[in-house]
Coordinates of C-alpha atoms and ligand atoms in Angstrom, one line a residue:
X1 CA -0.8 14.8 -9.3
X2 CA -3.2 13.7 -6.8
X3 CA -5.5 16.5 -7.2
X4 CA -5.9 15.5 -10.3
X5 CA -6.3 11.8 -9.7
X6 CA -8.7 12.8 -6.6
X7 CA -12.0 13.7 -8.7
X8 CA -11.8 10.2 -10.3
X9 CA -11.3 8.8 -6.7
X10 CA -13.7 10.2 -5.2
X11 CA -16.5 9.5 -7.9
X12 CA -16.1 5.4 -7.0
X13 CA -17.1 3.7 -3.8
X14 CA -14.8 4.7 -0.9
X15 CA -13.5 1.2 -0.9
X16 CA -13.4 0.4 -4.6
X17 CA -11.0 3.6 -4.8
X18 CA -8.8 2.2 -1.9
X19 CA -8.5 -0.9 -3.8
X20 CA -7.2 1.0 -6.8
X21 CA -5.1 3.0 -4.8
X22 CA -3.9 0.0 -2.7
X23 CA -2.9 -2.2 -5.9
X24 CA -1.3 0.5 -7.7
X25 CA 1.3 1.2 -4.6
X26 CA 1.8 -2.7 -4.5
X27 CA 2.5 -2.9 -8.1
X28 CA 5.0 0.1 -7.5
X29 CA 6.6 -1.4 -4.6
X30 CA 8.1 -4.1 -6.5
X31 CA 10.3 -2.6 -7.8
X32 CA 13.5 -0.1 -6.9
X33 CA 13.1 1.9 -10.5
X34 CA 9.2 2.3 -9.6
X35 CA 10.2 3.3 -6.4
X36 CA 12.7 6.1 -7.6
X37 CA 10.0 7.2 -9.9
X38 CA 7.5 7.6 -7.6
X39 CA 9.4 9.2 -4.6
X40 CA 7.8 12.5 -3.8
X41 CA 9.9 15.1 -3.3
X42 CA 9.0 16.7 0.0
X43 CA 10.8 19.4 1.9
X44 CA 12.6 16.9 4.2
X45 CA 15.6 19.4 5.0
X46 CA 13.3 21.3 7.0
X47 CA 11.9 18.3 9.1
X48 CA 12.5 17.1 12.3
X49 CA 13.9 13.2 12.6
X50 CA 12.1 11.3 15.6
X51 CA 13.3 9.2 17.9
X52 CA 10.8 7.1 19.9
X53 CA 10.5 3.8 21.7
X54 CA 14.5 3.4 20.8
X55 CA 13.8 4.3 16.9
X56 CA 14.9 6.9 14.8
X57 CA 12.6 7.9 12.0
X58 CA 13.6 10.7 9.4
X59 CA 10.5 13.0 10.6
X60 CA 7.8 12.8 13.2
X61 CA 4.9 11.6 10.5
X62 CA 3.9 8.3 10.1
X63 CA 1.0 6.4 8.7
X64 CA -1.4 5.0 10.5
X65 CA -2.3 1.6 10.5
X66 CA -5.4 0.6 8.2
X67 CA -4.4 1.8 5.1
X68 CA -1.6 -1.5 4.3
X69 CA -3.5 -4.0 6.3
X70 CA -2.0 -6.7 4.2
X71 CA 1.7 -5.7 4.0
X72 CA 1.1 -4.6 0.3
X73 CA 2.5 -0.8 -0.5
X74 CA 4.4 -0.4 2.6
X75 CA 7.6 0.7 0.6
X76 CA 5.5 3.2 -2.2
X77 CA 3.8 4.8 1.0
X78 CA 7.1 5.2 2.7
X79 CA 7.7 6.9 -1.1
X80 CA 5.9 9.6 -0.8
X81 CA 7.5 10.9 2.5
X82 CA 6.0 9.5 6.1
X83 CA 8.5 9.1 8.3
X84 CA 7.7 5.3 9.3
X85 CA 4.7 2.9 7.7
X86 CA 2.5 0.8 10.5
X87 CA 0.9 -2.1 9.0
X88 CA -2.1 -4.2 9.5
X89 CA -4.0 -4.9 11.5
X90 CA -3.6 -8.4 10.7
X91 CA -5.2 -11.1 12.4
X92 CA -4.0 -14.8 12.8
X93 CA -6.3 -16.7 10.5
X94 CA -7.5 -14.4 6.9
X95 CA -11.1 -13.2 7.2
X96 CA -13.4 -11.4 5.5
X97 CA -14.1 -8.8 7.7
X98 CA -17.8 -6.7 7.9
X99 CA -20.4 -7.4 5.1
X100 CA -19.7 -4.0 2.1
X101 CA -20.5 -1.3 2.5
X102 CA -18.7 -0.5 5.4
X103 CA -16.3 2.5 4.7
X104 CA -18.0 6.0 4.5
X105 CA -16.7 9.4 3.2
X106 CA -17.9 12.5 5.2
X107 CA -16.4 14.7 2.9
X108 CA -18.5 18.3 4.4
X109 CA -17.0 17.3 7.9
X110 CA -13.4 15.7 6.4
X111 CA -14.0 12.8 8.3
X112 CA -14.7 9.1 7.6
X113 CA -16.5 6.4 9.6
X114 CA -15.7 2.7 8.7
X115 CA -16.8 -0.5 10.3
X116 CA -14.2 -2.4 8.1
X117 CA -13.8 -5.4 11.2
X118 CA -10.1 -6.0 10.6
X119 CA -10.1 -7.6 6.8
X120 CA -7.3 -9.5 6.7
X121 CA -5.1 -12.4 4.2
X122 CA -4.4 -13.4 7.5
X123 CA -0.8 -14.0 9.2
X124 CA 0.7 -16.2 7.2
X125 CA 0.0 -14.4 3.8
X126 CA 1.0 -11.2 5.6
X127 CA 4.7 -12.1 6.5
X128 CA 5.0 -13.8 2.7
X129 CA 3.4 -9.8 1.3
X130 CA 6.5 -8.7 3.9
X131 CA 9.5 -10.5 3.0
X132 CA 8.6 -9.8 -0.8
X133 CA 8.5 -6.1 -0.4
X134 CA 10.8 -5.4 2.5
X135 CA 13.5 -5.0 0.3
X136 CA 12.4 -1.5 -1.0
X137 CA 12.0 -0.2 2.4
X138 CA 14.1 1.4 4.9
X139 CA 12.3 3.0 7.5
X140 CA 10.7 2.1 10.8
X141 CA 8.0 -0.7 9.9
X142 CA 5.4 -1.1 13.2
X143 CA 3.1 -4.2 12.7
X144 CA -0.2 -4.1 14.1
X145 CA -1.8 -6.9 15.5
X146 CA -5.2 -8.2 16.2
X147 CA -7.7 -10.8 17.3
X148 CA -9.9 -12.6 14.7
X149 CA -13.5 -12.6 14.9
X150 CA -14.4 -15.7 16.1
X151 CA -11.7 -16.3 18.9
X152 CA -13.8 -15.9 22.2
X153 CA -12.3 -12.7 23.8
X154 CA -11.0 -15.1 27.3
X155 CA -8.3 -16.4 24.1
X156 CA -8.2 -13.8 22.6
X157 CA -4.4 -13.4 24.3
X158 CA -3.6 -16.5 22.5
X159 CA -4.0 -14.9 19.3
X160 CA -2.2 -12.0 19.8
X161 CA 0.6 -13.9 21.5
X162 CA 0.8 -16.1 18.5
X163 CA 0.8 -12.8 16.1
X164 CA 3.5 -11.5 18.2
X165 CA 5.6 -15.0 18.0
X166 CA 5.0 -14.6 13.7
X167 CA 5.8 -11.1 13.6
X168 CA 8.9 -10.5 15.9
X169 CA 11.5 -11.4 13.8
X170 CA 10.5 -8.6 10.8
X171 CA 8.6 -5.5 13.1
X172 CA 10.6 -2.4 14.5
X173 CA 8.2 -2.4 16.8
X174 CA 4.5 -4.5 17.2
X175 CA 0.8 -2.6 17.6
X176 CA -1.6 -4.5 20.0
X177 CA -4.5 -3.2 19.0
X178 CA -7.4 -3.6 21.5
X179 CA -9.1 -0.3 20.5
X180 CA -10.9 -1.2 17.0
X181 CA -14.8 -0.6 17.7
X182 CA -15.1 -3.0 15.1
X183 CA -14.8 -6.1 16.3
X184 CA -17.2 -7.5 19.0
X185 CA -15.7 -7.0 22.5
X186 CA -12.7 -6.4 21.4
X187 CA -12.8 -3.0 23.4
X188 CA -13.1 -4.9 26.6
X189 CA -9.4 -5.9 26.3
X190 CA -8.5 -2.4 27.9
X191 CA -10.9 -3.3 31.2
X192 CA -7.6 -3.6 33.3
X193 CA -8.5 -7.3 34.4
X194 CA -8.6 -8.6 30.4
X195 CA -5.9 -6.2 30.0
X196 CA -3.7 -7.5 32.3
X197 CA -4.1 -10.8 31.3
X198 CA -3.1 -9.8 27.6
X199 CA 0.3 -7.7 28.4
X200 CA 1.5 -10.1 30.6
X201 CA 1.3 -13.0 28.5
X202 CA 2.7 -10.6 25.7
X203 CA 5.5 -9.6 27.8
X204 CA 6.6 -13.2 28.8
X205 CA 6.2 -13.8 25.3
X206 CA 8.4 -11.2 24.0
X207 CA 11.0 -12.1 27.0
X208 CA 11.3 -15.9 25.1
X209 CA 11.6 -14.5 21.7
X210 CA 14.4 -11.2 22.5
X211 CA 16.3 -14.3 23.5
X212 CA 15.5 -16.3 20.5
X213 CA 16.4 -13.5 18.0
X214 CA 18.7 -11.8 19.8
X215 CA 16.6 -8.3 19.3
X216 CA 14.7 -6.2 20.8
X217 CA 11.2 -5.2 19.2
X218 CA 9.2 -2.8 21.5
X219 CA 5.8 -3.3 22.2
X220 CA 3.3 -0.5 21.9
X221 CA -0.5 -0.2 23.0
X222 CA -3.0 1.3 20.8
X223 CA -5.9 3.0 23.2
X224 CA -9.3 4.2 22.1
X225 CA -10.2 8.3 22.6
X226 CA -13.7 6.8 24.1
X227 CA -12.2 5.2 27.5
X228 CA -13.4 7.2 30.6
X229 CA -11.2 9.3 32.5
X230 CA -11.4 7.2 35.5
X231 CA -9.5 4.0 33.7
X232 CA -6.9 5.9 32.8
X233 CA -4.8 5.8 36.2
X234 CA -4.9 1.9 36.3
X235 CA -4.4 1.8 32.9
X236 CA -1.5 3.7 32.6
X237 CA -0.4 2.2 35.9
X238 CA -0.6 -1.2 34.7
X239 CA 1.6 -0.1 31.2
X240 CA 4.3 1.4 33.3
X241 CA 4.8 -1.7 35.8
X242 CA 4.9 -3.8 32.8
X243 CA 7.3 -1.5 31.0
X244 CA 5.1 -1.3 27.5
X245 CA 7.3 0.4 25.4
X246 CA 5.0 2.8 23.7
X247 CA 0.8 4.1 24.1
X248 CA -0.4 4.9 20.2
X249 CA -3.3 7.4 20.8
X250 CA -5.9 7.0 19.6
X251 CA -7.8 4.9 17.1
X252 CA -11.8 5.6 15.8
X253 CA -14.4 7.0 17.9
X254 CA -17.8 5.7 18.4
X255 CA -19.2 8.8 19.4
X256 CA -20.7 11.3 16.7
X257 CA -20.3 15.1 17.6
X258 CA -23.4 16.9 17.3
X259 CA -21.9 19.5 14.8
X260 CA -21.6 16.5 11.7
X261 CA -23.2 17.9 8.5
X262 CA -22.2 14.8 6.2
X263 CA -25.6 12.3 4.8
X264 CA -23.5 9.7 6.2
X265 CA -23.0 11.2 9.7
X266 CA -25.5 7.8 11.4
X267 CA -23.4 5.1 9.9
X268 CA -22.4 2.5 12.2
X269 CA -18.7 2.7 13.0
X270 CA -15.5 4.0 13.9
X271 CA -15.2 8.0 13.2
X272 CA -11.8 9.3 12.3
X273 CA -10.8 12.5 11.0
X274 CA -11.1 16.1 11.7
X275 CA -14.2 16.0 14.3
X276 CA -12.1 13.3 16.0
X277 CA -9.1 15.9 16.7
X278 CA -9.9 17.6 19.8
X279 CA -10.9 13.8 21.3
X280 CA -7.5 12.4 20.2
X281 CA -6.1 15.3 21.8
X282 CA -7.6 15.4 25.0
X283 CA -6.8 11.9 25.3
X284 CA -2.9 12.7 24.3
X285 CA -2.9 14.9 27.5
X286 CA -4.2 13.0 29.9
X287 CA -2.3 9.6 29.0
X288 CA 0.6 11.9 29.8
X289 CA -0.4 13.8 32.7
X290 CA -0.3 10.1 34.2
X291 CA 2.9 8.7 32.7
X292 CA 4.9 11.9 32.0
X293 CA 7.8 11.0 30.0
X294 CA 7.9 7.1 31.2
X295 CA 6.2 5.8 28.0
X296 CA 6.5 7.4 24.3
X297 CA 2.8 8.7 23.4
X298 CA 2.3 8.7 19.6
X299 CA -0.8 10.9 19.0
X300 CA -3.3 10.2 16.1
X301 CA -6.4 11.4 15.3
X302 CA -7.8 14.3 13.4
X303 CA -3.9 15.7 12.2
X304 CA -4.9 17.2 9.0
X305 CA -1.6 20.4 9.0
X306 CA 0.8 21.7 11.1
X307 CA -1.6 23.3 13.7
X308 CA -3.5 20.2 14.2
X309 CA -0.2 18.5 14.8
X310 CA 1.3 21.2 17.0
X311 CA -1.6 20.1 19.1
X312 CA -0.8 16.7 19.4
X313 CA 2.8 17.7 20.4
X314 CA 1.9 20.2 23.0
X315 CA -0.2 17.4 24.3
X316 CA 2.5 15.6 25.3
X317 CA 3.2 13.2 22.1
X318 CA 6.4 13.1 20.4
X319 CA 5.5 11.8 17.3
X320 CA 1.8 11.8 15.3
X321 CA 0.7 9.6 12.7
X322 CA -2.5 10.3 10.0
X323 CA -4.5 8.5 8.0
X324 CA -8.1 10.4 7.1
X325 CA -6.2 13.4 6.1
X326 CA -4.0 11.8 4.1
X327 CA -7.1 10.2 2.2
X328 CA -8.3 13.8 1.7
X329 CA -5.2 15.5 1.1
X330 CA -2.8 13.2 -0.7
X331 CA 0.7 13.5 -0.8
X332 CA 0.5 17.6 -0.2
X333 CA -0.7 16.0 3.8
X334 CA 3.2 15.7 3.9
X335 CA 4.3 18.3 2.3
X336 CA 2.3 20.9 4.6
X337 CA 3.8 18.8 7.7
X338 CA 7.6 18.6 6.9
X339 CA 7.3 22.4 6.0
X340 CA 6.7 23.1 9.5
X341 CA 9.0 20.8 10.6
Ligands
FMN401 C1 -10.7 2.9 6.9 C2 -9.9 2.8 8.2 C3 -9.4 1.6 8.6 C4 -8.6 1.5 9.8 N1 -8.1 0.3 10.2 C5 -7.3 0.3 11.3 C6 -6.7 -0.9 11.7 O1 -6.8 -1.9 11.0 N2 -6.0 -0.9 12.9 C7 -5.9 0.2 13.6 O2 -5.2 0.1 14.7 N3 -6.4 1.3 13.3 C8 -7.2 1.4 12.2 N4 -7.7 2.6 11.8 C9 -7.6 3.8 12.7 C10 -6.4 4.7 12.3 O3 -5.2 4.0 12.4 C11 -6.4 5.9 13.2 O4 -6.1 5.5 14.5 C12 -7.7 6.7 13.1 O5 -8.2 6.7 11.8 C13 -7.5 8.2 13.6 O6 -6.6 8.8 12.8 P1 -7.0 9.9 11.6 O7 -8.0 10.8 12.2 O8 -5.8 10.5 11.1 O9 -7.6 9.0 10.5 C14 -8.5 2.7 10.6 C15 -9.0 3.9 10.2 C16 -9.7 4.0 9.0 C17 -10.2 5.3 8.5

């Protein structure tokens, strides 16, 4: 089905066809006979269930967050066989995000590069999208969670902190993403100082609200592949003292690799996709070189079949999520991954 719906796709603006595709799955995921229509069936027999962070998920694929930034298709995604959904990144207040166009095909090199700078309805709008559609779900749902624009980066923990306080009672587990080279500065929230700062405020946080719910949502850290070697130790350190339940690795790159053949290749932006796999990976390795098996590593970037996935895993990370590929590839992305297992 989706090679034919693909061409069409493809023809419009990156965006524009996200929209489509984006609405569509909404629309879908309101209701249960929708939902039995549309659920794809993959070779789930063969796959392995997951179990990270305290959560089981069916297999070891998951979407990556980006893709349901506004808690729209979560349950039509889950549909067509991922494991677990992450959603968001949603920010506090709604904004606009960067000025169109901002979201680039680099179809030669099956990569993208998008400066989207976290669109979002907003929190409040987000948790409304949630509760109508949560209902048609049953998986693992991570929320991710980031800073608006215009909060000066010494608040920005008050921002995540209050995204946290929203989105407790209705995550599996919470995404702080400080890793998006989209925002401005937001990349300095992994200098250990900021970062500090940020997890302990989020763990006091979480403390107050385990109590108040009576559950337990872990919390995992999304990194970016472009930190230098030397942060990692403190880093990694810092996550362990603090007992962050989960590293998600990694999100866009801002480097370009000098072997890009795609027109679009100098856009401004983060790159994600295949030329961003053996920088995901590498980055896989050495977060677990320094925290061995203390902290779940979930490796993304660049997983476009089972090989490049098999990568992640021998890296050291026990579950992968995608997102490029599955732009590129459609539902078949899953159906080559569960195969293998
Ligand atoms: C268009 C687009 C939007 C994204 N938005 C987000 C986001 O809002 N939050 C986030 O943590 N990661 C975001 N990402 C990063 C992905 O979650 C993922 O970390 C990255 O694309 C690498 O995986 P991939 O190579 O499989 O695409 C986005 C990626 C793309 C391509």
């Amino acid at each position: 089905m989706y090679s034919l719906i693909k061409p069409l796709l493809f023809r419009l603006d990156p965006e524009r066809a996200h929209d489509i595709v984006i609405d569509t799955l909404s629309a879908l995921s309101g209701s249960a006979m929708a939902m039995r229509a549309i659920r794809v069936r993959q070779p789930t027999n063969r796959s392995t269930p997951a179990s990270f962070m305290n959560l089981a998920t069916a297999n070891r694929f998951g979407l990556a967050a980006g893709l349901d930034k506004d808690a729209r298709a979560f349950p039509a995604l889950a549909a067509l066989g991922f494991g677990w959904i992450e959603i968001g990144t949603v920010t506090p207040r709604p904004q606009p995000g960067n000025d169109r166009p901002r979201l680039f095909r680099l179809t030669r090199d099956r990569a993208l590069i998008n400066r989207m700078g976290f669109n979002s309805c907003g929190i409040e709008r987000f948790i409304d999208n949630l509760a109508n559609k949560r209902r048609y779900y049953d998986s693992v749902l991570g929320i991710n969670i980031g800073k608006n624009a215009d909060t000066p980066i010494d608040r920005a923990e008050d921002d995540y902190v209050h995204a946290l306080e929203r989105v407790y009672p209705l995550a599996d587990y919470v995404t702080v993403n400080i890793s998006s080279p989209n925002t401005p500065s937001l990349r300095e929230l992994q200098h250990i100082d900021r970062l500090r700062t940020m997890i302990d405020a989020l763990i006091r946080k979480r403390e107050q609200l385990r109590k108040q719910y009576d559950r337990d949502v872990p919390i995992a850290v999304k990194l970016s592949p472009d930190l230098p070697d030397d942060d990692l130790p403190a880093i990694c350190e810092l996550l362990s003292e603090q007992a962050v339940d989960g590293v998600i690795a990694t999100n866009t790159t801002t480097t370009r690799p000098t072997d890009l053949v795609s027109r679009h290749r100098e856009q401004t932006g983060g790159l994600s996709g295949a030329p961003l796999e053996p920088l995901a990976t590498r980055m896989v390795a050495a977060l677990h070189r320094h925290l061995g098996e203390r902290i779940p590593i979930i490796g993304v970037g660049g997983v476009e079949d089972a090989t490049t996935a098999a990568y992640k895993f021998s890296a050291g990370a026990c579950a992968v999520q995608c997102y490029t590929a599955f732009i590129y590839q459609g539902p078949r992305l899953l159906t080559r991954l569960l195969s293998a297992g």
